[in-house]
Every structure is written in structure tokens, then in C-alpha cells.
Coordinates of C-alpha atoms and ligand atoms in Angstrom, one line a residue:
M155 CA -83.3 6.3 -92.1
L156 CA -86.8 7.0 -90.9
H157 CA -87.9 3.9 -92.6
E158 CA -85.7 1.4 -89.8
N159 CA -87.5 3.3 -86.7
L160 CA -89.9 0.4 -85.8
V161 CA -93.1 2.5 -84.0
L162 CA -93.3 4.0 -87.9
R163 CA -93.4 0.7 -89.3
A164 CA -95.8 -0.9 -87.2
L165 CA -98.1 1.8 -87.4
K166 CA -97.6 1.6 -91.0
G167 CA -99.2 -1.6 -90.6
Q168 CA -96.1 -3.7 -91.2
K169 CA -95.2 -7.0 -88.9
T170 CA -91.4 -5.6 -87.1
E171 CA -89.1 -8.4 -85.7
R172 CA -89.8 -7.1 -82.3
T173 CA -92.9 -5.4 -81.1
P174 CA -92.1 -1.3 -80.3
I175 CA -93.3 0.6 -77.0
W176 CA -94.7 3.9 -75.8
F177 CA -97.3 4.1 -73.4
M178 CA -99.5 6.9 -73.0
R179 CA -98.9 9.0 -69.9
Q180 CA -94.8 8.3 -69.9
A181 CA -94.4 11.9 -68.6
G182 CA -95.6 12.2 -65.0
R183 CA -96.2 12.0 -61.6
Y184 CA -95.2 8.2 -61.0
L185 CA -91.1 8.9 -62.4
P186 CA -89.3 10.1 -59.4
E187 CA -87.2 12.7 -62.1
Y188 CA -91.0 14.4 -62.8
R189 CA -91.8 14.6 -59.0
A190 CA -88.5 16.6 -58.3
L191 CA -88.9 19.1 -60.8
R192 CA -92.5 19.4 -59.9
Q193 CA -91.8 19.8 -56.9
K194 CA -89.6 22.8 -58.0
H195 CA -92.4 24.2 -60.6
S196 CA -96.3 24.6 -61.4
F197 CA -97.1 22.6 -64.1
D198 CA -97.8 25.7 -66.0
A199 CA -94.7 26.5 -65.9
L200 CA -93.4 23.3 -67.1
L201 CA -95.4 23.6 -69.7
A202 CA -94.1 26.7 -71.0
D203 CA -90.7 25.9 -70.4
P204 CA -89.2 24.4 -73.4
E205 CA -86.0 23.2 -71.8
L206 CA -88.3 21.7 -69.1
A207 CA -90.4 20.1 -71.2
T208 CA -87.8 18.5 -73.5
E209 CA -86.1 16.8 -70.4
I210 CA -89.4 15.6 -68.8
T211 CA -90.1 13.7 -72.4
L212 CA -86.9 12.6 -72.8
Q213 CA -87.2 10.9 -69.1
P214 CA -89.7 8.1 -69.6
V215 CA -87.6 7.2 -72.8
R216 CA -84.3 7.0 -71.4
R217 CA -85.0 5.7 -68.2
F218 CA -87.0 2.6 -69.6
G219 CA -85.8 3.1 -73.4
L220 CA -89.1 3.4 -75.2
D221 CA -89.3 2.9 -78.6
A222 CA -91.4 7.0 -78.7
A223 CA -91.4 9.9 -77.5
I224 CA -94.4 12.3 -76.4
V225 CA -94.7 15.4 -76.8
F226 CA -95.0 16.7 -73.1
A227 CA -98.1 18.7 -73.3
D228 CA -102.1 18.3 -72.6
I229 CA -104.5 18.0 -74.4
M230 CA -105.4 21.7 -72.8
T231 CA -102.6 23.3 -74.5
I232 CA -105.0 23.8 -77.1
L233 CA -106.7 25.8 -75.2
A234 CA -104.1 29.0 -75.3
G235 CA -103.8 30.1 -78.6
L236 CA -107.9 30.4 -79.0
G237 CA -108.2 32.9 -75.8
V238 CA -109.3 30.5 -73.1
P239 CA -108.0 30.8 -69.9
Y240 CA -107.5 27.4 -68.3
H241 CA -105.4 26.3 -65.2
F242 CA -104.9 23.1 -63.1
R243 CA -106.5 22.7 -59.4
N244 CA -107.1 19.6 -57.5
G245 CA -105.4 16.8 -59.6
G246 CA -107.3 18.2 -63.1
P247 CA -107.9 21.1 -65.8
S248 CA -110.2 24.0 -65.0
L249 CA -111.8 26.6 -68.2
E250 CA -113.3 29.9 -67.9
F251 CA -115.5 29.2 -70.4
R252 CA -118.9 30.4 -71.2
A253 CA -120.3 27.3 -74.1
N254 CA -122.2 29.8 -76.2
D255 CA -122.5 30.0 -79.5
K256 CA -121.0 33.6 -79.4
A257 CA -117.8 32.4 -77.6
F258 CA -117.7 29.4 -79.8
A259 CA -117.7 32.2 -83.2
E260 CA -115.0 34.3 -81.5
H261 CA -112.1 31.3 -79.8
F262 CA -112.9 28.4 -82.3
N263 CA -111.4 30.0 -85.1
T264 CA -108.3 28.6 -86.6
Q265 CA -107.9 32.9 -87.9
R266 CA -107.6 33.1 -84.2
M267 CA -104.8 30.4 -84.1
Q268 CA -102.9 31.7 -86.8
D269 CA -103.0 35.3 -85.3
H270 CA -101.8 33.6 -81.7
E271 CA -99.7 31.2 -83.4
S272 CA -96.8 32.6 -80.6
C273 CA -99.0 31.2 -78.4
Y274 CA -97.4 27.9 -79.2
L275 CA -93.8 28.3 -79.3
P276 CA -93.1 26.6 -76.3
L277 CA -94.7 23.5 -77.5
V278 CA -93.4 23.8 -81.1
E279 CA -89.4 24.8 -79.2
T280 CA -90.0 21.4 -77.6
L281 CA -91.1 19.4 -80.9
R282 CA -88.1 20.3 -82.2
A283 CA -85.2 20.2 -79.8
V284 CA -87.3 16.3 -78.8
R285 CA -86.7 15.2 -82.4
A286 CA -83.3 17.1 -82.4
A287 CA -82.2 14.9 -79.2
L288 CA -83.4 11.5 -80.6
S289 CA -82.3 9.3 -82.8
P290 CA -83.9 8.4 -85.8
Q291 CA -85.2 4.7 -85.0
H292 CA -87.7 6.8 -81.8
A293 CA -90.4 8.1 -83.3
V294 CA -92.1 12.1 -81.9
I295 CA -95.2 11.6 -81.4
G296 CA -97.7 14.7 -81.3
F297 CA -101.3 14.7 -79.7
A298 CA -104.6 16.4 -79.1
A299 CA -108.3 15.6 -77.1
A300 CA -110.7 14.6 -79.9
P301 CA -113.5 16.7 -80.6
F302 CA -115.6 15.5 -78.3
T303 CA -113.5 14.8 -75.3
L304 CA -112.6 18.8 -75.5
L305 CA -116.1 19.5 -75.6
S306 CA -116.9 18.0 -72.8
Y307 CA -114.4 20.1 -71.1
L308 CA -115.8 23.1 -72.9
V309 CA -119.5 22.3 -71.1
E310 CA -118.1 21.3 -68.5
N311 CA -115.4 23.7 -67.5
T312 CA -113.9 21.0 -65.5
T313 CA -113.2 17.3 -64.8
A314 CA -117.0 16.3 -64.3
K315 CA -118.4 13.0 -62.7
S316 CA -121.3 12.6 -64.4
H317 CA -120.5 14.2 -67.9
N318 CA -124.1 14.5 -68.8
A319 CA -123.8 18.1 -69.8
V320 CA -122.7 17.2 -73.2
R321 CA -124.6 14.5 -73.5
A322 CA -127.8 16.6 -72.5
L323 CA -126.4 18.7 -75.7
L324 CA -126.5 16.3 -78.2
Y325 CA -129.8 15.3 -77.5
A326 CA -131.7 18.9 -76.5
E327 CA -129.8 20.9 -79.3
P328 CA -128.3 18.7 -81.6
E329 CA -127.2 21.4 -84.6
K330 CA -125.2 23.6 -82.0
F331 CA -123.9 20.0 -80.6
H332 CA -122.3 19.5 -84.2
S333 CA -121.6 23.4 -85.0
Y334 CA -119.3 23.1 -81.8
M335 CA -118.0 20.3 -82.8
Q336 CA -117.8 21.3 -86.3
K337 CA -115.4 24.4 -84.7
I338 CA -113.1 22.4 -82.5
T339 CA -112.2 20.2 -85.2
D340 CA -111.2 22.8 -87.9
C341 CA -108.7 24.1 -84.6
T342 CA -107.3 20.5 -84.1
I343 CA -106.5 20.4 -87.4
F344 CA -104.3 23.1 -87.3
Y345 CA -103.3 22.1 -84.0
L346 CA -102.1 18.9 -85.1
K347 CA -100.5 20.2 -88.6
L348 CA -98.4 22.5 -86.3
Q349 CA -97.2 19.8 -84.4
C350 CA -96.2 17.8 -87.6
R351 CA -94.5 20.4 -88.8
A352 CA -92.6 21.1 -86.1
G353 CA -91.0 17.3 -85.8
A354 CA -93.5 15.3 -85.1
D355 CA -93.2 12.0 -86.9
A356 CA -97.1 10.7 -86.0
V357 CA -100.0 12.1 -83.8
Q358 CA -102.8 10.6 -81.2
L359 CA -106.4 11.9 -80.9
F360 CA -107.0 11.3 -76.9
E361 CA -110.9 10.3 -76.9
S362 CA -110.6 10.2 -73.0
W363 CA -114.3 10.4 -72.7
G364 CA -115.7 8.3 -75.5
E365 CA -116.7 5.8 -72.8
I366 CA -119.8 7.7 -71.9
V367 CA -122.2 7.7 -75.4
P368 CA -123.4 3.8 -77.2
E369 CA -122.4 3.0 -79.8
K370 CA -124.3 4.1 -82.6
I371 CA -124.2 8.0 -81.2
Y372 CA -120.7 7.7 -81.5
A373 CA -121.0 6.2 -85.1
E374 CA -123.4 9.1 -85.8
H375 CA -122.5 12.1 -83.5
V376 CA -118.7 11.9 -83.3
L377 CA -116.8 9.6 -85.3
P378 CA -117.5 11.9 -88.8
Y379 CA -115.5 14.2 -86.6
V380 CA -112.4 12.4 -86.1
R381 CA -112.9 11.0 -89.7
Q382 CA -112.5 14.9 -90.7
I383 CA -108.9 15.1 -88.9
A384 CA -107.8 11.4 -89.9
A385 CA -107.8 12.5 -93.7
A386 CA -106.9 16.2 -93.0
I387 CA -103.6 14.5 -91.4
S388 CA -103.2 10.7 -92.2
P389 CA -101.6 12.0 -95.5
Q390 CA -98.5 13.5 -93.4
V391 CA -98.2 11.2 -91.0
P392 CA -99.7 8.1 -88.9
F393 CA -103.2 8.7 -87.4
I394 CA -103.2 7.5 -84.4
F395 CA -107.5 7.2 -82.6
Y396 CA -107.3 6.5 -78.8
D397 CA -110.5 6.0 -77.9
K398 CA -111.5 4.9 -73.5
G399 CA -114.4 3.2 -75.3
A400 CA -113.6 1.5 -78.1
S401 CA -114.9 -1.9 -76.2
L402 CA -118.0 -0.6 -76.8
H403 CA -118.3 1.4 -80.6
L404 CA -115.6 -1.6 -81.9
P405 CA -118.2 -2.1 -84.6
V406 CA -117.9 0.8 -86.0
L407 CA -114.0 1.7 -85.5
E408 CA -112.9 -1.7 -87.2
P409 CA -114.7 -0.4 -90.6
F410 CA -113.8 3.2 -89.9
A411 CA -110.0 2.4 -88.7
Q412 CA -109.9 0.6 -92.6
E413 CA -111.4 3.1 -94.6
T414 CA -109.2 6.3 -93.3
G415 CA -106.1 4.1 -92.5
T416 CA -106.4 4.7 -88.9
V417 CA -104.1 3.2 -85.9
L418 CA -106.7 2.6 -83.2
S419 CA -105.2 2.3 -79.7
L420 CA -107.2 0.4 -77.9
D421 CA -109.0 -0.2 -74.0
W422 CA -108.3 -3.0 -72.4
R423 CA -111.1 -4.8 -72.9
V424 CA -111.0 -5.6 -76.0
S425 CA -108.9 -8.5 -77.6
L426 CA -106.1 -7.5 -80.3
S427 CA -105.9 -11.0 -81.7
K428 CA -108.3 -11.3 -84.9
L429 CA -108.1 -6.7 -85.9
P430 CA -107.2 -7.3 -89.7
I431 CA -105.6 -3.2 -89.4
S432 CA -103.0 -1.7 -87.2
V433 CA -103.4 -2.0 -83.8
Q434 CA -101.9 -0.1 -80.3
G435 CA -102.4 -0.9 -76.3
N436 CA -103.5 -2.8 -74.5
L437 CA -101.8 -3.7 -71.2
D438 CA -104.9 -3.2 -68.4
P439 CA -102.5 0.0 -66.2
A440 CA -103.7 -1.9 -63.1
Y441 CA -101.2 -4.3 -64.1
L442 CA -98.7 -1.7 -63.3
E443 CA -99.7 -1.5 -59.7
S444 CA -100.1 -5.2 -59.6
S445 CA -96.0 -7.0 -59.1
P446 CA -93.7 -8.0 -62.0
A447 CA -94.4 -11.1 -62.8
A448 CA -98.2 -10.9 -63.5
V449 CA -96.9 -7.4 -65.6
R450 CA -95.2 -10.3 -67.9
R451 CA -97.7 -13.1 -67.8
E452 CA -100.4 -10.6 -69.1
C453 CA -97.8 -8.9 -71.3
L454 CA -96.5 -12.2 -73.3
R455 CA -100.4 -13.5 -73.3
I456 CA -101.1 -9.9 -75.5
L457 CA -97.7 -10.6 -77.3
N458 CA -99.1 -13.8 -78.3
E459 CA -102.0 -12.9 -79.1
R460 CA -101.1 -10.3 -81.5
N461 CA -98.2 -12.2 -82.6
G462 CA -95.8 -9.7 -84.0
F463 CA -98.8 -8.7 -86.6
A464 CA -98.3 -4.2 -86.8
H465 CA -98.6 -3.9 -83.2
V466 CA -97.1 -0.7 -80.7
F467 CA -97.0 -2.1 -77.4
N468 CA -99.2 0.3 -75.0
L469 CA -101.5 0.2 -72.1
G470 CA -105.2 0.6 -72.4
H471 CA -105.0 3.7 -70.8
G472 CA -102.9 6.2 -68.8
I473 CA -100.1 5.1 -66.8
S474 CA -101.5 6.2 -63.5
P475 CA -99.3 7.8 -59.8
E476 CA -99.9 4.9 -58.4
A477 CA -97.9 2.4 -61.4
K478 CA -94.6 0.7 -59.6
L479 CA -91.2 1.2 -61.1
E480 CA -90.4 -2.4 -61.3
C481 CA -93.5 -3.1 -63.0
V482 CA -92.8 -0.4 -66.2
E483 CA -89.4 -2.2 -66.1
A484 CA -91.0 -6.0 -66.7
M485 CA -93.0 -4.4 -69.1
V486 CA -90.3 -2.8 -70.9
E487 CA -88.8 -5.5 -70.8
T488 CA -90.8 -8.1 -71.6
V489 CA -92.0 -6.2 -74.8
K490 CA -88.7 -5.4 -75.5
S491 CA -87.4 -9.3 -75.3
F492 CA -90.2 -10.9 -77.2
R493 CA -90.0 -12.4 -80.4
A494 CA -92.6 -13.4 -83.0
P495 CA -92.5 -16.7 -83.8
Ligands
CP3_556 O1 -98.3 11.0 -72.2 C1 -97.9 11.7 -71.6 O2 -96.3 11.6 -71.0 C2 -97.7 13.3 -72.4 C3 -98.2 14.7 -71.1 C4 -99.9 14.3 -70.8 C5 -100.4 15.1 -70.0 N1 -101.1 15.2 -70.4 C6 -99.7 15.7 -69.3 C7 -100.5 15.6 -67.6 C8 -100.7 14.0 -72.3 C9 -100.4 12.8 -73.0 C10 -101.9 14.2 -71.2 C11 -103.6 14.0 -72.3 C12 -104.0 13.8 -71.2 N2 -104.8 15.6 -70.3 C13 -105.8 13.9 -71.0 C14 -105.9 12.6 -72.0 C15 -105.1 11.2 -71.4 C16 -106.4 10.3 -70.4 O3 -105.3 9.8 -69.9 O4 -107.4 9.9 -71.0 C17 -106.9 13.9 -70.2 C18 -107.7 13.5 -69.8 C19 -105.8 15.0 -69.3 C20 -106.4 16.0 -68.6 C21 -105.8 16.4 -67.1 N3 -104.8 16.9 -67.5 C22 -106.2 15.8 -66.3 C23 -107.6 14.9 -65.5 C24 -104.6 16.0 -65.5 C25 -105.4 15.8 -64.0 C26 -104.9 14.5 -63.6 C27 -103.9 13.5 -64.3 O5 -104.6 12.6 -65.1 O6 -102.7 13.9 -64.3 C28 -104.0 17.0 -65.9 C29 -103.2 16.9 -65.7 C30 -101.3 16.7 -66.5 N4 -101.0 16.0 -67.1 C31 -100.4 15.9 -66.0 C32 -99.4 15.7 -66.2 C33 -98.3 15.5 -66.2 C34 -100.1 16.2 -64.1 C35 -100.1 16.9 -63.3 C36 -99.1 17.5 -62.4 O7 -97.9 17.3 -62.4 O8 -100.0 17.7 -61.1

């Protein structure tokens, strides 16, 4: 019964008998079994093959006994059905896209996505296979980039150092910025609904570049689009919003979460203790490069602070390729054996 799923119960605001755990970027390069597959196949080839993508999705769940699987894909995967060519080079995405009105009108429309829905078949089949492979006690998580983070990539075309171009666009041509954000938002809703139909029990939006704008600008120009996505998705499945800039934006994020039922996934610079909403997070990923003893201490501090209330344990940002397996094991073991008083 889905009701017994600890992740979904915590996401829905309940106190659970133990705190469930999964972590961002859990399927990836810190894992020897992922690296072994990666030696034989390119990243793009792994994404295109549902059997391999399913295997990679399940690898961390099996190894560590995690409570959720996040589907092996990328925040760029949405571009497949939009006809925006992209590939991965030197550790980051590289896009072939000219951010202008014509390109946005042509590529970012949901009709085009519908016409090219077969481009998402590998993702859909992976989600179906993962859902079928796991017990109902495991949650399957789908995801997408938040519109602002994707727009940043679309104007920079790569993993930029400064992220100034997207802010420059907002300051110089706010109408253009908003028209692009709206188009991305519509496509993101289509893309997330597709993942829900394929078997995602919850979805997460990654605002990986949230920290580049201050609270006021975030509230006025960025958050309204996340709100539209929350409104479209949360009636179907729990909606998790990860903002790497949550520590800057908390005064606006907290009321937003309360109004929309969104679960906040918080970076490691925020305290979870007093928040009267469902939360996810928020161990500093650098702990996983430290020592098992340090990891245990910090996990216990977070667990005691939150006391089992509507909490899905996670990292404050994605795990790094340098993470040590013994530290990951210490984290999972500490979280799974903790019982709130
Ligand atoms: O969480 C998971 O395990 C699911 C898979 C997943 C990947 N990317 C696979 C991946 C998820 C959720 C993502 C999200 C993602 N992708 C984000 C948001 C999360 C964050 O860290 O803030 C971003 C910004 C990207 C864009 C991206 N993709 C970058 C910058 C890179 C290269 C550097 C890096 O972080 O790994 C990728 C490539 C990528 N995406 C890899 C994996 C496993 C590595 C590919 C390889 O094997 O070379």
C-alpha cells in the first residue's frame, strides 16, 4: 500500500516512525558500479537506454537500502522533445541554442512536445521499469530543472562561471525574460505530468542556480513560475522544490510552501528545526568527503533538530564525485537507525 511509504508520508506532512532517506545525485560518479558502466558507454548512451538507465537508477537504492529512487536522467533531458541539441562536454552540458523570441516560439511550445513525445520514451520506459522493480515502500521520484535554472542554461549555453547573462536579460528586458520563463514553465508542466503518468510518485524541481538572485527579485520574477508548476502538479503527486539559494529566500519560500503544499528541499545553510512544513534535506555534501564519525555527529544533530517531523533526509546539494562510500554508509545507517523520542 502506498500509504506505508515513509517518503510519501513525510512529504505529506506526517510524522513517521523513522526518517526516510534518499539523496540528490545518488545515481552517479561517486559509485564504482556507475563508473564501471560509464567506462563502456557515453553519458548520452546511458540516458538513451532504458535498461541501463533503470539499472543505474536502482544501483544506489540496492547498495545503501535507500527509501526512494530518483530516475536517472538530467535537467537537460527535457530538451530532447523541444528540438534543442545538447551534449555533455568537460563535465557540463553544452547547448546549441540562440535565446531569442523566434527560437523560444519555435522550440518551447507544448504542441511541439506532444508531437515529439516519443523523444521521451527512454525516460518514460525507465520510470515504468523502476516503478515495477521496486516495492510500494519505495518512492520513485521524477524531476526537472526549475524554469530560472533552465533559462540560465539557455542564455549561457553552458555551465557558466558568472551567471550574469540571465540576470542581465531580466534587468534590461524584463518582458522578454517573463515571456521566456512562461514558455519554459508550460513545457516543464507537460514534462512533469508525463513523468507522473509513467510512474513517478513525487516530483522535484531543481533550482540549482537560485542563489544568484536575492530574495526580492526571486519573489517577484522567479517564484511565480514555480507556483504555477506547484499548482499543476501537487494535486497529482507531492511536489518538492529544491532551491540551492533557499538560505537567501526562506522568508518568501516558507509562506509559498504553506500556501501551495510544496515540500521545501533546503540547502545546508538553513536550520530545519522550526519550519512548520514538510522539509527535505539538508546535510552539507562536504561531510561525505570527511569521515564517518563526523558524518554520524552531523546527521544526529540534524535528526534531533527535526525530531522526525515531516522530514525526508537528504543532502543540501547533490553528492560530489569525491564522496567516500564509507561516509555515505555512515549517513544512511545513522538516519535509518535513529528513532525520534
Ligand atoms: O539524482 C540523481 O542521481 C538522478 C540523476 C541526475 C543527474 N543530473 C545525472 C547526471 C540529476 C537529478 C541531475 C540534475 C542536474 N543536472 C542538475 C541539478 C542538480 C544539481 O546538482 O544542482 C544540474 C545542474 C545538472 C546539469 C549537469 N549534468 C551538470 C552540471 C553535469 C556535469 C557535472 C556534474 O554535476 O555531474 C551533468 C552531468 C551528469 N548528470 C552526470 C550525471 C550522473 C555525470 C555524467 C558523467 O558520467 O560524466
